[in-house]
Amino acid sequence: MDDIVAAFRETLLSVDGIGAEKLALQNVDPKHPFSFVERVMVPVLEEIGVGWERGTYSLAHVYMSSRICERIADTILPPADAGTRGGPKTAIAVLNDHHLLGKKIVYSALRAGGFEVLDYGQCSVEEVLAGCERDDLEVLLISVLLYPSALETARVVEGLADSGRGTRVVVGGAPFRLDPDLYKRVGADDVGYSAFDALRIMRDIEGGGRS
Amino acid sequence: MTARDAMTSLERVLTTLGHSEPDRVPFFLLNNLHGAKEMGLEPREYFRDPDLVARGQLGLREKYRDDCLYSFFYAAIEMYPWGGEVNYSPDGPPTAAEPVIHRRNIPSLEVPDVESNPDLRRVLDATESMKKGIGDEAPIIGVVMSPFSLPVMQMGFAEYLSLIYEYPEEFWSLMRVNREFCVRWANAQLKAGATAICYFDPVSSPTIIPEELYGKTGLAIGKSTLGRIEGPTATHLASGIALPIMPRLPETGTAAVGVGDSEDLRSLKASSLGRISLLGNLNGIKMVNWDHRQAEEAVVEAIDAAAAGGGFILSDNHGELPLQVPEDAMMAISEAVHEHGRYGIAPGEGKDG
């Protein structure tokens, strides 16, 4: 298995989508396709995500790897499989600005990890709150790039509190990385510094852990 | 120039860029948005009138005694000539609206005219007014987005990364058009009175693309672009890491690099020593909540790490201070630089004044 993980990592870092898919198809067990996702794809994506935080890998590695893995997950997992994971009802949104890359990376990584996530795209505070109400969300992931947008997440948290909804709010993006205490000041439940933090946080929530 | 300052701001900056020690550490408060706040205006109103922007920058420099005027309006202004729109916010920089360039229309793109564009014209008019107001006392820093980083706004980040990896022909076609635009835009600002151009190139940082890809893309594009800009340039990586590419950055001909606070400033100094100056690296987000003591400590720490021998301009990590950075924090930074930034003293001694 270590050889497969190493080879898969190499195809992702080379942005070799065809090679990665071929390797996946050669090694996936048709009866248990999720095993490949859990034992190969997710660990490699996590390693690349941690490498980005440490400066070893780039955001381009993270994005292109996530995208390749999302495509592979779509190929090897039957549509029903994603839903059978039974994860919390979750949506992801970009608050106010048009910088969608972070959201796309998190979305791809979570889907590659078997989580179904509603994609709200770029939203205002009011649109996000309406979505939470409509979809009865358990988890809301918010991605921002700009500092004013980060401050706006406080309004989302307040709106959810006013509605009595117990939706957990997880934030991510550059302002939260630059000031690690900012997520607390805006009242979020947790912060992710990479897509793979998001994956870890989702697993924690799914397992009834922290947050 | 005060009694304690033996140099003008321009002399101070040029001396440090020449890797010599001026009278004190020069510092840039890149507070392009704060002129609006001073005047009680929203950014939308403020940036509509070049005269207001010029007066805003001149007033901010007088207040905080920093060493430049910043003729930068906001990054998204470069979207107008390409047919893009801008979203205004009362509490932050205007941002680019929907992407306007898609892979399929790249082959038909033409270089937009700079001088006749009314939005870019406002920047040029403000620059001219600043030059009239400041003369040769302080440098005016103009800004361009690099041809390699502009597509983040033109296309959207995700689509652009796909273009880089999967559509090399269209990628290089876009780079040719963007390079021509960037050179014309930079030279128009220099002609209007800018002293130097800050070349914003965050995509070249290894935070965004792999180092090996930088050599084939951002570096090559930087060389062919900066060589045609008719004035000095500084490259800003807008909080991205710089250390892995520091040995190669001077190949572009850039005089300085804007660095963030995620890397050790002493290591950056050692890596750049005598070859390229550093601009940075105070954390603009944390600055929002700094009290006087925290600001002073951050300034002293940066000066101790990077000021020896010149080649250092104290500034923020990103090239644009958030509008939420309060007056007290900027004033504390200014006081700390004037108090502890004098040369001719051993590092650390400045703490006692």
PDB file of N, CA, C and O in Angstrom, chain A residues 1 8 13 20 42 63 68 73 90 100 113 131 136 146 164 167 170 172 181 202 205 209:
ATOM      1  N   MET A   1       0.833  -1.225   0.000  1.00  0.00           N
ATOM      2  CA  MET A   1       0.000   0.000   0.000  1.00  0.00           C
ATOM      3  C   MET A   1       0.864   1.271   0.000  1.00  0.00           C
ATOM      4  O   MET A   1       0.536   2.256  -0.624  1.00  0.00           O
ATOM      5  N   PHE A   8       0.814   7.469  -6.075  1.00  0.00           N
ATOM      6  CA  PHE A   8      -0.337   8.377  -6.229  1.00  0.00           C
ATOM      7  C   PHE A   8       0.077   9.817  -5.897  1.00  0.00           C
ATOM      8  O   PHE A   8      -0.273  10.756  -6.598  1.00  0.00           O
ATOM      9  N   LEU A  13       1.392  15.451  -7.500  1.00  0.00           N
ATOM     10  CA  LEU A  13       2.345  16.575  -7.478  1.00  0.00           C
ATOM     11  C   LEU A  13       2.816  16.933  -8.883  1.00  0.00           C
ATOM     12  O   LEU A  13       3.229  18.069  -9.136  1.00  0.00           O
ATOM     13  N   ALA A  20      -3.029   9.593 -12.432  1.00  0.00           N
ATOM     14  CA  ALA A  20      -3.659   9.384 -11.119  1.00  0.00           C
ATOM     15  C   ALA A  20      -4.916   8.544 -11.260  1.00  0.00           C
ATOM     16  O   ALA A  20      -5.159   7.621 -10.466  1.00  0.00           O
ATOM     17  N   VAL A  42      -7.225  10.316   0.525  1.00  0.00           N
ATOM     18  CA  VAL A  42      -7.315  11.284   1.619  1.00  0.00           C
ATOM     19  C   VAL A  42      -5.963  11.491   2.317  1.00  0.00           C
ATOM     20  O   VAL A  42      -5.549  12.629   2.539  1.00  0.00           O
ATOM     21  N   TYR A  63      -4.689  22.805  -5.004  1.00  0.00           N
ATOM     22  CA  TYR A  63      -5.906  22.916  -5.822  1.00  0.00           C
ATOM     23  C   TYR A  63      -5.967  21.840  -6.899  1.00  0.00           C
ATOM     24  O   TYR A  63      -6.988  21.158  -7.057  1.00  0.00           O
ATOM     25  N   ILE A  68      -8.205  16.829  -9.149  1.00  0.00           N
ATOM     26  CA  ILE A  68      -7.993  15.495  -9.734  1.00  0.00           C
ATOM     27  C   ILE A  68      -8.700  14.437  -8.883  1.00  0.00           C
ATOM     28  O   ILE A  68      -9.389  13.556  -9.396  1.00  0.00           O
ATOM     29  N   ALA A  73     -12.938  10.502  -7.477  1.00  0.00           N
ATOM     30  CA  ALA A  73     -14.012  10.082  -6.561  1.00  0.00           C
ATOM     31  C   ALA A  73     -15.324   9.969  -7.307  1.00  0.00           C
ATOM     32  O   ALA A  73     -16.091   9.015  -7.099  1.00  0.00           O
ATOM     33  N   THR A  90     -24.164  19.800   5.456  1.00  0.00           N
ATOM     34  CA  THR A  90     -23.127  20.828   5.406  1.00  0.00           C
ATOM     35  C   THR A  90     -23.235  21.660   4.131  1.00  0.00           C
ATOM     36  O   THR A  90     -23.581  21.141   3.072  1.00  0.00           O
ATOM     37  N   LEU A 100     -12.887  32.720  -5.057  1.00  0.00           N
ATOM     38  CA  LEU A 100     -13.560  31.434  -4.860  1.00  0.00           C
ATOM     39  C   LEU A 100     -12.608  30.252  -4.717  1.00  0.00           C
ATOM     40  O   LEU A 100     -13.054  29.138  -4.473  1.00  0.00           O
ATOM     41  N   GLY A 113     -13.183  13.210  -0.028  1.00  0.00           N
ATOM     42  CA  GLY A 113     -13.184  12.462   1.227  1.00  0.00           C
ATOM     43  C   GLY A 113     -14.524  11.823   1.531  1.00  0.00           C
ATOM     44  O   GLY A 113     -14.712  11.258   2.611  1.00  0.00           O
ATOM     45  N   GLY A 131     -29.995  30.333   3.466  1.00  0.00           N
ATOM     46  CA  GLY A 131     -29.606  28.972   3.091  1.00  0.00           C
ATOM     47  C   GLY A 131     -29.593  28.039   4.291  1.00  0.00           C
ATOM     48  O   GLY A 131     -30.048  26.900   4.221  1.00  0.00           O
ATOM     49  N   ASP A 136     -31.625  23.534   6.626  1.00  0.00           N
ATOM     50  CA  ASP A 136     -31.527  22.970   7.969  1.00  0.00           C
ATOM     51  C   ASP A 136     -30.100  22.440   8.239  1.00  0.00           C
ATOM     52  O   ASP A 136     -29.894  21.289   8.609  1.00  0.00           O
ATOM     53  N   LEU A 146     -10.759  38.532   2.209  1.00  0.00           N
ATOM     54  CA  LEU A 146     -10.524  39.905   2.655  1.00  0.00           C
ATOM     55  C   LEU A 146     -10.898  40.078   4.126  1.00  0.00           C
ATOM     56  O   LEU A 146     -11.836  39.449   4.625  1.00  0.00           O
ATOM     57  N   GLY A 164     -31.789  30.600  16.859  1.00  0.00           N
ATOM     58  CA  GLY A 164     -31.817  29.425  17.718  1.00  0.00           C
ATOM     59  C   GLY A 164     -31.288  28.180  17.027  1.00  0.00           C
ATOM     60  O   GLY A 164     -31.399  27.072  17.543  1.00  0.00           O
ATOM     61  N   THR A 167     -26.390  25.516  14.178  1.00  0.00           N
ATOM     62  CA  THR A 167     -25.423  25.276  13.106  1.00  0.00           C
ATOM     63  C   THR A 167     -24.016  25.649  13.565  1.00  0.00           C
ATOM     64  O   THR A 167     -23.798  26.727  14.097  1.00  0.00           O
ATOM     65  N   VAL A 170     -17.657  27.038  10.760  1.00  0.00           N
ATOM     66  CA  VAL A 170     -16.217  26.818  10.620  1.00  0.00           C
ATOM     67  C   VAL A 170     -15.706  27.791   9.561  1.00  0.00           C
ATOM     68  O   VAL A 170     -16.257  27.851   8.459  1.00  0.00           O
ATOM     69  N   GLY A 172     -12.450  29.850   7.362  1.00  0.00           N
ATOM     70  CA  GLY A 172     -11.107  29.671   6.814  1.00  0.00           C
ATOM     71  C   GLY A 172     -10.782  30.789   5.855  1.00  0.00           C
ATOM     72  O   GLY A 172     -11.668  31.520   5.410  1.00  0.00           O
ATOM     73  N   ASP A 181      -6.266  34.288  16.262  1.00  0.00           N
ATOM     74  CA  ASP A 181      -7.333  34.515  17.252  1.00  0.00           C
ATOM     75  C   ASP A 181      -8.593  35.113  16.640  1.00  0.00           C
ATOM     76  O   ASP A 181      -9.615  35.252  17.322  1.00  0.00           O
ATOM     77  N   MET A 202     -14.460  18.085   9.899  1.00  0.00           N
ATOM     78  CA  MET A 202     -15.699  17.381   9.535  1.00  0.00           C
ATOM     79  C   MET A 202     -15.725  15.975  10.128  1.00  0.00           C
ATOM     80  O   MET A 202     -16.761  15.501  10.578  1.00  0.00           O
ATOM     81  N   ILE A 205     -16.559  16.327  13.768  1.00  0.00           N
ATOM     82  CA  ILE A 205     -17.993  16.601  13.974  1.00  0.00           C
ATOM     83  C   ILE A 205     -18.809  15.340  13.720  1.00  0.00           C
ATOM     84  O   ILE A 205     -19.695  14.980  14.486  1.00  0.00           O
ATOM     85  N   GLY A 209     -17.081  14.588  17.924  1.00  0.00           N
ATOM     86  CA  GLY A 209     -15.963  15.164  18.665  1.00  0.00           C
ATOM     87  C   GLY A 209     -16.135  16.642  18.907  1.00  0.00           C
ATOM     88  O   GLY A 209     -17.244  17.152  18.990  1.00  0.00           O
TER      89      GLY A 209
END
